[in-house]
């Protein structure tokens, strides 16, 4: 005998109307889909983290203004840590550069 628990109350599935059973099945389907999407989101976040690490490794090294600090850590360790925790935002899709053929000149209108 299957039971349904809603707001702390238990119901026997066999005693429910057809419509209530359909709704209970729909809720179960939604719960399953939410779990699937949360797992997928976790995978995408993990992949994004890896892409950020690879992106940071590919970025050109720039000389940042040196600040006086009393910390014993090296500036390289600080910049690597800051870069890995930095938010990365891409405002537009990354496009590869491809050479285009020169634009063809427009024909002048024929004189009458």
Short mmCIF file of C-alpha atoms in Angstrom, two decimals:
data_model
loop_
_atom_site.label_atom_id
_atom_site.label_comp_id
_atom_site.label_asym_id
_atom_site.label_seq_id
_atom_site.Cartn_x
_atom_site.Cartn_y
_atom_site.Cartn_z
CA UNK A 1 0.00 0.00 0.00
CA UNK A 2 1.54 3.29 -1.16
CA UNK A 3 1.15 6.37 0.96
CA UNK A 4 1.36 10.05 0.21
CA UNK A 5 2.55 12.52 2.85
CA UNK A 6 1.45 16.13 2.42
CA UNK A 7 2.03 18.76 5.07
CA UNK A 8 2.72 16.08 7.67
CA UNK A 9 -0.49 14.13 6.91
CA UNK A 10 -0.42 10.65 5.39
CA UNK A 11 -2.91 9.47 2.79
CA UNK A 12 -3.43 6.04 1.26
CA UNK A 13 -2.89 6.41 -2.51
CA UNK A 14 -5.70 3.87 -3.18
CA UNK A 15 -8.19 6.14 -1.38
CA UNK A 16 -7.35 9.22 -3.48
CA UNK A 17 -9.32 10.40 -6.49
CA UNK A 18 -7.90 9.86 -9.95
CA UNK A 19 -7.12 13.59 -10.18
CA UNK A 20 -5.27 13.54 -6.83
CA UNK A 21 -3.21 10.53 -7.95
CA UNK A 22 -2.33 12.33 -11.20
CA UNK A 23 -1.24 15.41 -9.23
CA UNK A 24 0.82 13.26 -6.83
CA UNK A 25 2.54 11.62 -9.81
CA UNK A 26 3.18 15.05 -11.33
CA UNK A 27 4.75 16.25 -8.08
CA UNK A 28 6.95 13.13 -8.00
CA UNK A 29 7.99 13.78 -11.61
CA UNK A 30 8.84 17.41 -10.77
CA UNK A 31 10.91 16.31 -7.77
CA UNK A 32 12.80 13.88 -9.98
CA UNK A 33 13.41 16.55 -12.62
CA UNK A 34 14.63 19.04 -9.97
CA UNK A 35 17.13 16.45 -8.70
CA UNK A 36 18.32 15.80 -12.26
CA UNK A 37 18.73 19.51 -12.99
CA UNK A 38 20.57 20.13 -9.71
CA UNK A 39 23.02 17.36 -10.60
CA UNK A 40 23.45 18.84 -14.07
CA UNK A 41 23.99 22.30 -12.57
CA UNK A 42 26.68 20.90 -10.27
CA UNK A 43 28.47 19.38 -13.28
CA UNK A 44 28.28 22.64 -15.24
CA UNK A 45 29.62 24.60 -12.26
CA UNK A 46 32.52 22.17 -11.98
CA UNK A 47 33.27 22.50 -15.69
CA UNK A 48 33.05 26.31 -15.43
CA UNK A 49 35.56 26.26 -12.59
CA UNK A 50 37.97 24.25 -14.74
CA UNK A 51 37.50 26.63 -17.67
CA UNK A 52 38.24 29.59 -15.40
CA UNK A 53 41.47 27.95 -14.25
CA UNK A 54 42.50 27.32 -17.85
CA UNK A 55 41.52 30.86 -18.84
CA UNK A 56 43.60 32.38 -16.04
CA UNK A 57 46.56 30.30 -17.19
CA UNK A 58 46.16 31.60 -20.75
CA UNK A 59 45.83 35.29 -19.85
CA UNK A 60 48.87 37.48 -20.41
CA UNK A 61 50.82 38.34 -17.30
CA UNK A 62 50.63 42.04 -16.52
CA UNK A 63 52.61 43.99 -14.01
CA UNK A 64 50.27 45.22 -11.33
CA UNK A 65 51.26 48.23 -9.25
CA UNK A 66 53.14 47.03 -6.22
CA UNK A 67 51.55 47.75 -2.87
CA UNK A 68 53.33 47.69 0.43
CA UNK A 69 52.21 44.80 2.54
CA UNK A 70 53.25 43.13 5.75
CA UNK A 71 52.21 39.69 4.60
CA UNK A 72 54.80 36.96 4.19
CA UNK A 73 53.11 35.52 1.11
CA UNK A 74 54.63 36.29 -2.26
CA UNK A 75 52.81 38.57 -4.68
CA UNK A 76 52.60 35.70 -7.18
CA UNK A 77 50.67 33.55 -4.72
CA UNK A 78 48.32 36.44 -4.01
CA UNK A 79 47.62 37.15 -7.67
CA UNK A 80 47.02 33.47 -8.46
CA UNK A 81 44.63 33.12 -5.53
CA UNK A 82 42.80 36.32 -6.42
CA UNK A 83 42.53 35.30 -10.06
CA UNK A 84 41.08 31.89 -9.23
CA UNK A 85 38.44 33.45 -6.97
CA UNK A 86 37.64 36.35 -9.30
CA UNK A 87 34.28 36.47 -10.96
CA UNK A 88 34.48 35.87 -14.67
CA UNK A 89 31.89 37.42 -16.89
CA UNK A 90 31.66 37.23 -20.63
CA UNK A 91 29.28 39.87 -21.95
CA UNK A 92 29.15 38.46 -25.47
CA UNK A 93 29.88 35.08 -26.99
CA UNK A 94 33.54 34.63 -27.77
CA UNK A 95 34.06 34.75 -31.50
CA UNK A 96 37.02 33.54 -33.45
CA UNK A 97 38.55 36.02 -35.85
CA UNK A 98 38.30 35.08 -39.46
CA UNK A 99 39.48 37.09 -42.46
CA UNK A 100 36.69 38.40 -44.59
CA UNK A 101 36.83 39.04 -48.26
CA UNK A 102 36.96 42.74 -49.08
CA UNK A 103 33.58 44.29 -49.72
CA UNK A 104 32.68 44.54 -53.38
CA UNK A 105 32.18 48.10 -54.58
CA UNK A 106 28.62 48.96 -55.47
CA UNK A 107 27.91 49.63 -59.09
CA UNK A 108 27.12 53.20 -59.94
CA UNK A 109 23.62 53.71 -61.29
CA UNK A 110 23.49 53.91 -65.06
CA UNK A 111 23.17 57.43 -66.46
CA UNK A 112 20.01 58.09 -68.42
#
